[in-house]
């Protein structure tokens, strides 16, 4: 999927984001760096925040939700090990920024957002970028997306007290799940790989802090 982006005055800032934050912190996969250099993060936040869009920090997107910091987006994307052929499930569309990055690196992105206003805003921005390989659904994503399963990769961009079992069930053998798990105020970013016999291996990618995954198998019922 090629994102249609007009040349803009923020190109230099995106390059600096790579040079000052992403590359020094260990992001090395060329396709991921290319996507981070291409997707215009500023258009996913309100205009008053454009000047902060390429700082390595989360920013508010309304409804008490945040757009993740660029390093976290790059780290989680790299951890999914995408080669362009994958069908990816994303839980927590939010601003749609992570979705746009995924859309450049995967075959198709299925993204679930529980808040309809947030989902509609993301849809509009992604349509503006001609991200035609993205489907957004408004629902509680803690039960996954059964009708479209199994997925090659699943990414959850909200913090959960535990790993919802549907995510493991809906992964293909060899598939990767990247998810922040732990208490409300700090989580561990996990990569869980499903083996061909159905068992899993878990790697820890570092500490992080996400907004809550709210739903039946997250932080209570939505
Ligand atoms: N990757 C997004 C992060 C958004 S914040 C970005 O960079 O913009 C996390 C999002 O997850 C919020 O929009 C929140 O509404 C959503 N969310 C929380 N619980 C959810 C659930 N059970 N199903 C779907 N979306 C959920």
XYZ file of N, CA, C and O and ligand atoms in Angstrom, residues 41 44 61-63 65-69 73 90-99 112-115 118 137 139-143 157-159 167 210-216 218 222, ligand 1:
206
model
N 2.521 12.591 10.691
C 1.893 12.455 12.014
C 1.091 13.689 12.399
O 0.082 13.591 13.102
N -2.744 13.897 12.196
C -3.539 13.061 13.098
C -3.829 13.753 14.434
O -4.506 13.195 15.283
N -5.832 13.333 21.732
C -6.624 13.306 20.487
C -8.117 13.436 20.787
O -8.961 13.136 19.951
N -8.442 13.875 22.025
C -9.856 14.008 22.399
C -10.364 12.762 23.096
O -9.717 11.701 23.063
N -11.538 12.900 23.771
C -12.161 11.768 24.483
C -11.200 11.119 25.474
O -11.266 9.908 25.710
N -8.189 10.299 25.114
C -7.316 9.299 24.491
C -6.072 10.013 23.954
O -6.047 11.240 23.849
N -5.047 9.227 23.621
C -3.806 9.835 23.121
C -3.292 9.113 21.883
O -3.546 7.930 21.694
N -2.570 9.857 21.054
C -1.814 9.253 19.954
C -0.493 8.795 20.585
O 0.130 9.540 21.341
N -0.091 7.555 20.300
C 1.121 7.014 20.935
C 2.357 7.774 20.486
O 2.381 8.359 19.413
N 3.410 7.706 21.308
C 4.644 8.401 20.929
C 5.283 7.667 19.746
O 5.152 6.447 19.612
N 5.282 3.539 18.511
C 4.657 3.088 17.260
C 5.678 2.305 16.423
O 5.398 1.206 15.924
N -5.713 -4.662 14.365
C -5.282 -3.631 15.311
C -6.450 -3.327 16.254
O -7.571 -3.101 15.797
N -6.169 -3.313 17.558
C -7.211 -2.945 18.528
C -6.862 -1.563 19.068
O -5.777 -1.382 19.643
N -7.785 -0.607 18.917
C -7.544 0.757 19.394
C -7.063 1.659 18.269
O -5.921 2.118 18.268
N -7.943 1.925 17.311
C -7.586 2.764 16.151
C -7.083 4.130 16.607
O -6.104 4.653 16.046
N -7.772 4.720 17.587
C -7.379 6.037 18.090
C -7.321 7.067 16.977
O -8.249 7.203 16.177
N -6.194 7.759 16.882
C -6.035 8.794 15.846
C -5.970 8.199 14.443
O -6.241 8.873 13.455
N -5.555 6.922 14.347
C -5.355 6.300 13.033
C -3.902 6.357 12.576
O -3.563 5.837 11.515
N -3.034 6.954 13.390
C -1.620 7.095 12.979
C -0.924 5.736 12.878
O -0.331 5.412 11.842
N -1.053 4.929 13.940
C -0.460 3.588 13.895
C -1.070 2.786 12.732
O -0.364 2.048 12.042
N -2.347 2.984 12.512
C -3.054 2.297 11.423
C -2.424 2.643 10.070
O -2.225 1.776 9.218
N -10.052 -1.974 15.069
C -11.267 -1.849 15.894
C -11.098 -0.703 16.890
O -10.066 -0.617 17.574
N -12.106 0.160 16.971
C -12.122 1.270 17.928
C -13.472 1.256 18.631
O -14.506 1.125 18.003
N -13.454 1.428 19.965
C -14.733 1.369 20.695
C -15.509 2.676 20.641
O -16.721 2.680 20.825
N -14.824 3.797 20.401
C -15.512 5.090 20.406
C -15.806 5.546 18.972
O -14.877 5.752 18.172
N -14.162 8.886 17.620
C -12.724 8.718 17.351
C -12.538 7.930 16.050
O -11.700 8.260 15.217
N -13.765 -0.802 12.318
C -15.041 -1.243 12.877
C -15.195 -0.644 14.273
O -14.211 -0.595 15.028
N -16.431 -1.250 17.779
C -16.841 -2.398 18.611
C -15.898 -2.520 19.802
O -14.891 -1.815 19.872
N -16.238 -3.437 20.712
C -15.311 -3.804 21.779
C -14.302 -4.784 21.185
O -14.650 -5.915 20.845
N -13.072 -4.334 21.057
C -12.043 -5.164 20.413
C -11.461 -6.239 21.301
O -10.586 -6.985 20.855
N -11.919 -6.365 22.555
C -11.308 -7.389 23.418
C -11.730 -8.805 23.034
O -11.163 -9.779 23.532
N -12.722 -8.917 22.138
C -13.079 -10.257 21.660
C -12.508 -10.507 20.255
O -12.826 -11.509 19.610
N -3.195 -1.363 20.997
C -2.561 -0.104 21.399
C -3.292 0.526 22.582
O -3.401 1.738 22.681
N -3.772 -0.329 23.481
C -4.326 0.107 24.758
C -3.914 -0.953 25.777
O -3.782 -2.135 25.428
N -3.702 -0.523 27.029
C -3.143 -1.427 28.031
C -4.192 -2.337 28.647
O -5.280 -1.898 29.013
N -7.300 -13.194 21.271
C -6.177 -12.774 20.413
C -5.290 -13.964 20.049
O -4.826 -14.081 18.924
N 0.092 2.962 28.447
C -0.982 3.186 27.482
C -2.280 3.532 28.202
O -2.437 3.228 29.385
N -3.224 4.105 27.468
C -4.570 4.281 28.014
C -5.192 2.887 28.144
O -4.700 1.920 27.571
N -6.294 2.805 28.889
C -6.863 1.499 29.209
C -7.608 0.839 28.041
O -8.331 1.507 27.301
N -7.428 -0.471 27.916
C -8.243 -1.278 27.018
C -9.535 -1.565 27.777
O -9.532 -2.322 28.754
N -10.605 -0.920 27.342
C -11.868 -1.026 28.088
C -12.814 -1.973 27.349
O -13.141 -1.736 26.181
N -13.221 -3.042 28.018
C -14.114 -3.986 27.350
C -14.253 -5.256 28.154
O -13.671 -5.395 29.236
N -14.999 -6.178 27.600
C -15.344 -7.416 28.291
C -14.112 -8.148 28.835
O -14.124 -8.666 29.945
N -10.951 -6.726 28.970
C -9.911 -5.772 29.347
C -10.236 -5.232 30.729
O -10.453 -5.995 31.668
N -17.592 -2.507 28.553
C -17.731 -1.195 27.909
C -19.198 -0.811 27.864
O -20.061 -1.627 28.109
N -2.621 3.698 18.188
C -3.462 4.791 18.591
C -3.605 4.759 20.080
C -4.893 5.299 20.521
S -5.185 5.256 22.248
C -2.830 6.099 18.141
O -1.615 6.167 18.006
O -3.559 7.063 17.945
C -6.060 3.728 22.402
C -7.393 3.644 21.748
O -7.959 2.385 22.105
C -8.409 4.704 22.174
O -8.893 5.385 21.052
C -9.508 3.884 22.858
O -10.812 4.406 22.661
C -9.342 2.539 22.192
N -9.880 1.401 22.938
C -9.864 1.177 24.279
N -10.466 0.019 24.575
C -10.867 -0.525 23.393
C -11.555 -1.726 23.034
N -11.955 -2.626 23.930
N -11.799 -1.950 21.721
C -11.420 -1.063 20.774
N -10.784 0.097 21.057
C -10.503 0.362 22.347
